[in-house]
Coordinates of C-alpha atoms in Angstrom, one line a residue:
M1 CA 16.5 -20.4 9.5
S2 CA 16.7 -23.0 6.8
A3 CA 14.1 -22.7 4.0
E4 CA 14.4 -26.4 3.4
S5 CA 13.6 -27.6 6.9
A6 CA 11.6 -24.8 8.5
K7 CA 7.9 -24.8 8.9
P8 CA 6.3 -22.3 6.6
I9 CA 5.6 -18.9 8.4
S10 CA 2.4 -17.1 7.8
Y11 CA 1.1 -13.6 8.5
R12 CA -1.2 -15.2 11.1
D13 CA 1.8 -16.7 12.8
A14 CA 3.2 -13.1 13.1
G15 CA 0.0 -11.9 14.8
V16 CA -1.9 -10.5 11.8
D17 CA -5.1 -12.4 10.7
I18 CA -6.3 -10.8 7.5
D19 CA -9.4 -13.0 7.4
Q20 CA -10.5 -12.0 10.9
A21 CA -9.9 -8.4 10.0
A22 CA -12.1 -8.7 6.9
R23 CA -14.9 -10.3 9.0
S24 CA -14.6 -7.5 11.6
L25 CA -14.7 -4.8 8.9
G26 CA -17.7 -6.4 7.4
A27 CA -19.4 -6.4 10.7
I28 CA -18.8 -2.7 11.5
A29 CA -19.4 -1.4 8.0
G30 CA -23.1 -1.3 8.8
F31 CA -22.5 1.3 11.5
A32 CA -20.8 3.6 9.0
R33 CA -23.6 3.1 6.4
A34 CA -26.2 4.1 9.0
T35 CA -24.6 7.6 9.1
A36 CA -25.0 8.2 5.4
T37 CA -26.2 11.7 4.5
A38 CA -27.3 13.3 1.2
G39 CA -23.7 13.7 0.1
T40 CA -22.6 10.1 0.8
A41 CA -21.6 8.4 -2.5
G42 CA -20.3 5.0 -3.2
E43 CA -19.9 1.9 -1.1
I44 CA -17.6 1.3 1.8
G45 CA -14.6 -0.8 0.7
H46 CA -13.1 1.2 -2.1
F47 CA -9.7 2.7 -1.8
G48 CA -11.2 6.0 -0.7
G49 CA -14.4 7.3 0.9
I50 CA -16.5 9.3 -1.5
F51 CA -18.6 12.4 -0.7
R52 CA -20.6 14.4 -3.2
L53 CA -20.6 18.2 -2.7
P54 CA -23.9 20.1 -2.8
A55 CA -25.6 20.8 -6.1
G56 CA -23.7 23.2 -8.3
E57 CA -20.3 21.8 -7.2
D58 CA -19.2 19.4 -10.0
R59 CA -16.8 17.4 -7.9
L60 CA -16.5 14.6 -5.5
L61 CA -14.3 14.7 -2.4
I62 CA -12.3 11.5 -1.8
A63 CA -10.9 10.9 1.7
S64 CA -8.7 8.2 3.2
A65 CA -6.9 7.5 6.5
D66 CA -4.0 5.2 7.1
G67 CA -1.0 4.4 9.2
I68 CA 2.6 3.1 8.7
G69 CA 2.0 -0.4 10.3
T70 CA 4.8 -2.0 12.2
K71 CA 7.4 -0.6 9.8
I72 CA 7.5 2.1 12.4
K73 CA 9.2 -0.3 14.8
L74 CA 12.2 -0.3 12.4
A75 CA 12.3 3.5 12.7
F76 CA 12.5 3.2 16.5
A77 CA 15.5 0.9 16.1
I78 CA 17.4 2.8 13.4
G79 CA 16.4 6.4 14.4
G80 CA 17.7 9.5 12.6
W81 CA 16.8 9.4 8.9
A82 CA 14.3 6.6 9.4
H83 CA 11.8 8.9 11.2
K84 CA 11.7 11.2 8.1
R85 CA 11.4 8.2 5.9
V86 CA 8.2 6.8 7.6
G87 CA 6.7 10.3 7.7
G88 CA 6.9 10.4 3.9
D89 CA 5.6 6.9 3.7
L90 CA 2.5 7.9 5.5
V91 CA 1.7 10.7 3.1
N92 CA 2.5 8.6 0.0
H93 CA 0.3 5.7 1.2
C94 CA -2.7 8.0 1.6
V95 CA -2.1 9.8 -1.7
N96 CA -1.9 6.5 -3.6
D97 CA -5.2 5.4 -2.1
I98 CA -7.2 8.4 -3.3
L99 CA -5.3 8.2 -6.7
A100 CA -7.0 4.8 -7.1
C101 CA -10.3 6.8 -7.4
G102 CA -8.7 9.2 -9.9
A103 CA -8.4 12.0 -7.3
R104 CA -5.8 14.6 -6.8
P105 CA -4.9 15.5 -3.2
L106 CA -6.0 18.8 -1.6
F107 CA -4.9 18.6 2.0
F108 CA -3.4 16.3 4.6
L109 CA -3.6 16.1 8.4
D110 CA -1.5 13.9 10.8
Y111 CA -1.9 12.4 14.2
V112 CA 1.2 11.5 16.2
A113 CA 1.1 9.9 19.7
M114 CA 4.1 9.4 22.0
G115 CA 4.5 8.4 25.6
K116 CA 6.9 11.4 26.0
I117 CA 7.6 14.0 23.3
D118 CA 10.8 13.0 21.4
S119 CA 11.8 16.2 19.5
E120 CA 14.1 14.4 17.1
A121 CA 11.5 11.8 16.1
L122 CA 8.7 14.3 15.9
E123 CA 10.6 16.7 13.8
G124 CA 11.8 14.0 11.5
L125 CA 8.3 12.6 11.0
V126 CA 6.8 16.0 10.2
E127 CA 9.7 17.0 8.0
G128 CA 9.1 13.8 6.0
M129 CA 5.4 14.4 5.8
A130 CA 5.9 18.0 4.6
A131 CA 8.4 16.9 1.9
A132 CA 6.0 14.3 0.6
C133 CA 3.1 16.7 0.7
G134 CA 5.2 19.1 -1.5
V135 CA 5.9 16.4 -4.1
N136 CA 2.2 15.4 -4.2
G137 CA 0.8 18.9 -4.3
A138 CA -1.0 18.6 -1.0
A139 CA -1.2 21.1 1.9
L140 CA -0.2 19.9 5.3
I141 CA -2.9 22.0 7.1
G142 CA -2.6 20.6 10.7
G143 CA -2.7 17.7 13.0
E144 CA -2.6 16.4 16.5
T145 CA 0.4 15.5 18.7
A146 CA -0.6 13.6 21.8
E147 CA 1.6 12.9 24.7
M148 CA 0.3 9.8 26.6
P149 CA 2.6 8.5 29.4
G150 CA 2.1 4.9 30.1
L151 CA 0.5 4.0 26.8
Y152 CA 3.7 4.0 24.6
A153 CA 7.1 2.6 25.7
P154 CA 10.0 5.2 25.9
G155 CA 11.2 6.0 22.3
E156 CA 8.1 4.6 20.7
Y157 CA 5.2 6.3 18.9
D158 CA 2.4 5.8 16.4
A159 CA 1.3 8.0 13.5
A160 CA -1.7 8.2 11.3
G161 CA -2.6 10.3 8.2
F162 CA -5.8 11.7 6.9
I163 CA -6.1 13.0 3.3
V164 CA -8.8 14.7 1.3
G165 CA -8.7 15.0 -2.5
E166 CA -11.1 15.8 -5.3
V167 CA -12.2 14.4 -8.7
S168 CA -15.0 15.3 -11.1
P169 CA -17.8 12.8 -11.3
S170 CA -17.0 12.1 -14.9
A171 CA -13.4 11.3 -14.1
F172 CA -14.0 9.2 -11.1
I173 CA -12.4 5.7 -11.4
D174 CA -14.2 2.7 -10.0
G175 CA -13.3 0.0 -12.4
S176 CA -16.8 -0.3 -13.8
R177 CA -15.6 0.1 -17.4
I178 CA -13.2 -2.8 -17.2
E179 CA -14.0 -5.7 -19.5
P180 CA -12.4 -8.9 -20.8
D181 CA -9.1 -8.5 -22.8
D182 CA -8.1 -5.3 -21.0
L183 CA -4.5 -5.2 -20.0
L184 CA -3.0 -4.8 -16.5
I185 CA 0.1 -2.6 -16.1
G186 CA 2.2 -3.0 -13.0
L187 CA 4.2 -0.2 -11.5
P188 CA 7.3 -1.4 -9.6
S189 CA 7.5 -1.0 -5.8
A190 CA 10.6 0.0 -4.0
G191 CA 10.1 -2.8 -1.4
L192 CA 7.5 -3.6 1.2
H193 CA 6.2 0.0 1.2
T194 CA 4.1 -0.1 4.4
N195 CA 2.6 -3.6 4.5
G196 CA 3.7 -7.0 5.7
F197 CA 6.2 -5.8 8.3
S198 CA 4.9 -8.0 11.2
L199 CA 5.7 -11.0 9.1
A200 CA 9.0 -9.6 7.7
R201 CA 10.2 -8.6 11.2
M202 CA 9.4 -12.1 12.5
I203 CA 11.4 -13.7 9.6
V204 CA 14.5 -11.6 10.0
G205 CA 14.4 -11.7 13.8
A206 CA 13.8 -8.0 14.4
T207 CA 11.2 -8.5 17.1
G208 CA 13.3 -7.9 20.2
G209 CA 14.6 -4.8 21.9
T210 CA 15.9 -1.8 20.0
S211 CA 19.6 -2.7 20.3
Q212 CA 18.9 -6.3 19.1
D213 CA 16.8 -5.1 16.2
R214 CA 19.5 -2.6 15.2
E215 CA 22.1 -5.4 15.0
V216 CA 19.9 -7.6 12.9
L217 CA 19.0 -4.7 10.5
A218 CA 22.7 -3.9 10.0
H219 CA 23.4 -7.2 8.3
P220 CA 23.9 -7.1 4.5
L221 CA 20.9 -8.3 2.5
P222 CA 21.7 -11.7 0.9
G223 CA 21.3 -11.3 -2.9
G224 CA 21.1 -7.5 -2.6
D225 CA 23.2 -4.8 -4.1
G226 CA 25.2 -3.9 -1.1
E227 CA 22.3 -2.6 1.0
T228 CA 21.6 -3.8 4.6
I229 CA 18.5 -5.7 5.6
G230 CA 17.3 -2.5 7.4
E231 CA 17.8 -0.3 4.4
A232 CA 15.9 -2.8 2.2
L233 CA 13.0 -3.0 4.6
L234 CA 12.9 0.8 5.0
A235 CA 12.9 1.5 1.3
P236 CA 10.3 4.3 0.7
H237 CA 6.7 3.8 0.0
L238 CA 6.6 5.4 -3.5
T239 CA 4.1 7.9 -4.6
Y240 CA 2.6 7.1 -8.0
F241 CA 0.7 10.4 -8.3
P242 CA 3.2 12.4 -10.4
Q243 CA 3.4 9.6 -13.0
V244 CA -0.2 8.4 -13.1
Y245 CA -2.3 11.5 -12.6
P246 CA -1.5 12.9 -16.1
L247 CA -2.8 9.6 -17.6
V248 CA -5.9 9.8 -15.4
E249 CA -6.5 13.3 -16.9
Q250 CA -6.3 11.7 -20.4
G251 CA -9.2 9.4 -19.5
I252 CA -7.3 6.2 -20.5
I253 CA -7.2 4.6 -17.0
L254 CA -10.1 2.2 -16.4
G255 CA -9.1 1.0 -13.0
I256 CA -6.4 1.4 -10.4
A257 CA -5.4 -0.8 -7.5
H258 CA -3.0 0.3 -4.8
I259 CA -1.2 -2.8 -3.7
T260 CA -1.1 -2.5 0.1
G261 CA -2.4 -4.8 2.9
G262 CA -3.7 -8.0 1.3
G263 CA -1.3 -7.8 -1.6
L264 CA -2.3 -8.5 -5.2
I265 CA -4.7 -11.2 -4.3
D266 CA -7.0 -8.9 -2.1
N267 CA -6.5 -5.5 -3.7
L268 CA -7.0 -6.3 -7.4
P269 CA -10.6 -7.5 -6.8
R270 CA -11.4 -4.1 -5.3
M271 CA -11.3 -2.5 -8.8
L272 CA -13.1 -5.3 -10.7
P273 CA -16.7 -5.3 -11.9
D274 CA -18.7 -8.5 -11.8
G275 CA -18.1 -11.2 -14.4
V276 CA -14.3 -10.8 -14.8
V277 CA -11.2 -12.2 -13.2
V278 CA -7.5 -11.5 -13.4
R279 CA -4.6 -13.6 -14.8
L280 CA -1.1 -12.4 -14.0
D281 CA 2.3 -13.7 -15.1
Q282 CA 4.9 -13.0 -12.5
S283 CA 7.7 -13.6 -14.9
T284 CA 6.9 -10.3 -16.5
W285 CA 8.2 -8.3 -13.6
T286 CA 11.2 -8.3 -11.2
V287 CA 10.7 -9.5 -7.6
N288 CA 12.8 -7.3 -5.4
P289 CA 15.7 -9.1 -3.6
I290 CA 14.1 -8.3 -0.2
F291 CA 11.0 -10.4 -1.1
R292 CA 13.1 -13.3 -2.3
Y293 CA 15.1 -13.2 0.9
L294 CA 11.9 -13.1 3.0
V295 CA 10.0 -15.9 1.2
E296 CA 13.0 -18.2 1.1
T297 CA 14.1 -17.6 4.7
G298 CA 10.6 -17.8 6.0
N299 CA 9.5 -20.6 3.7
V300 CA 6.5 -18.5 2.9
E301 CA 3.9 -20.4 0.8
P302 CA 3.0 -18.8 -2.6
R303 CA -0.5 -17.7 -1.8
E304 CA 0.7 -16.2 1.5
Q305 CA 3.4 -14.3 -0.4
Y306 CA 1.0 -12.6 -2.7
R307 CA -1.6 -11.9 0.0
T308 CA 0.9 -10.4 2.5
F309 CA 3.6 -8.6 0.4
N310 CA 3.3 -6.5 -2.8
M311 CA 6.0 -8.8 -4.3
G312 CA 7.5 -6.0 -6.4
I313 CA 4.3 -4.3 -7.7
G314 CA 3.1 -1.2 -5.9
M315 CA 0.2 -0.2 -8.2
V316 CA -1.8 -1.8 -11.0
L317 CA -3.5 0.1 -13.8
A318 CA -6.2 -1.4 -16.1
V319 CA -6.3 -0.1 -19.7
R320 CA -7.5 -0.9 -23.1
P321 CA -4.9 -2.8 -25.2
G322 CA -4.5 0.1 -27.5
D323 CA -3.6 2.4 -24.6
A324 CA -0.9 0.2 -23.0
Q325 CA 2.0 1.7 -25.0
T326 CA 0.9 5.2 -24.1
V327 CA 1.2 4.3 -20.4
R328 CA 4.6 2.6 -21.0
N329 CA 5.9 5.7 -22.8
A330 CA 4.9 7.9 -19.9
I331 CA 6.2 5.5 -17.2
P332 CA 9.2 3.6 -18.7
D333 CA 9.5 1.1 -15.9
A334 CA 5.9 0.1 -16.1
R335 CA 5.2 -3.5 -17.4
V336 CA 2.2 -5.3 -18.8
I337 CA 1.8 -8.0 -16.1
G338 CA -1.5 -9.6 -17.0
E339 CA -5.0 -9.4 -18.4
I340 CA -8.6 -9.3 -17.6
V341 CA -10.6 -12.5 -18.6
A342 CA -14.2 -13.3 -18.4
G343 CA -15.1 -15.4 -15.4
S344 CA -17.1 -15.7 -12.2
S345 CA -14.7 -17.7 -10.1
E346 CA -14.6 -17.0 -6.4
Q347 CA -10.9 -16.8 -6.8
K348 CA -10.6 -13.5 -8.6
V349 CA -6.8 -13.5 -9.1
M350 CA -4.6 -16.2 -10.7
I351 CA -0.8 -15.7 -10.7
E352 CA 1.4 -17.9 -12.8
Q353 CA 5.2 -18.4 -12.6
T354 CA 5.5 -17.4 -9.0
I355 CA 8.2 -18.4 -6.5
G356 CA 7.1 -21.8 -5.5
G357 CA 4.2 -22.4 -8.0
T358 CA 1.0 -21.0 -9.4
V359 CA -1.3 -19.1 -7.1
S360 CA -5.1 -19.4 -7.7

């Protein structure tokens, strides 16, 4: 596909309509609100659900559930090590979500569904989950394995993860203390993590049968460092817990955004209080070769890039200017990528110096 002549490809073209999903989530949120009990705390829409334990327990439980998206289709094609990789991705995604609330993980459960039990795939998945739980200090306490003939094609499966963590009310992070002139620190991603794969697979042509996808994924990544397209796409979803949680304990982190579905454009506003907006400078961080390949090959427009992919930033921390160096000392590859400015614009995120132009 020629970037010069091809029609721009969007996430919607690949079958994912973020706007429709947001409308649907808004419509069903009321059903969840109607179930609120005495322990329910916080609004729906934060990175984790919040539950307050009974009086005398000085802590909040933070819970989250997520999946691996269509990255899992690549694991079907490649097999072997890829099953373990996406198992770890599932745990790390969930851990990062509750970390955005300042929580440390307590325990994790999984759900795996297959048309017919594939021992190699199942063992690889759970091995990957267990390894990631070990790194993050979470206990894998159980799960459900469902065998459902006729629902999943041979060799295919789906998996979801459920995590519960804890945080004291005084340490809970919701971004409410963020104010103008605070700095935004970006933590590099390893690649797509677990979002944007429907579009990525469409761009690279990995949307056919397993053998066809395997052939496409075996090609060298243009502009890469010797890795294949498949290896670049299956780069792990990093956990930021070991690096970030000690800073959370110091009390210097004002807000955290885990950059997942919706990219920087939709996830940064989730940590912002009213009256402020974000200004980012893309030239301050490195965009991974896989993203450059995808946006150039797919002729993906700037706003679509930063609303579909993480574009090289997996997590963003908001801090006071005087605390930025402390964060950088603790996390050497962290970069100051932007700032908080006063404003009430409907567009909460402006990104300068992007591939293709400014996004606002």
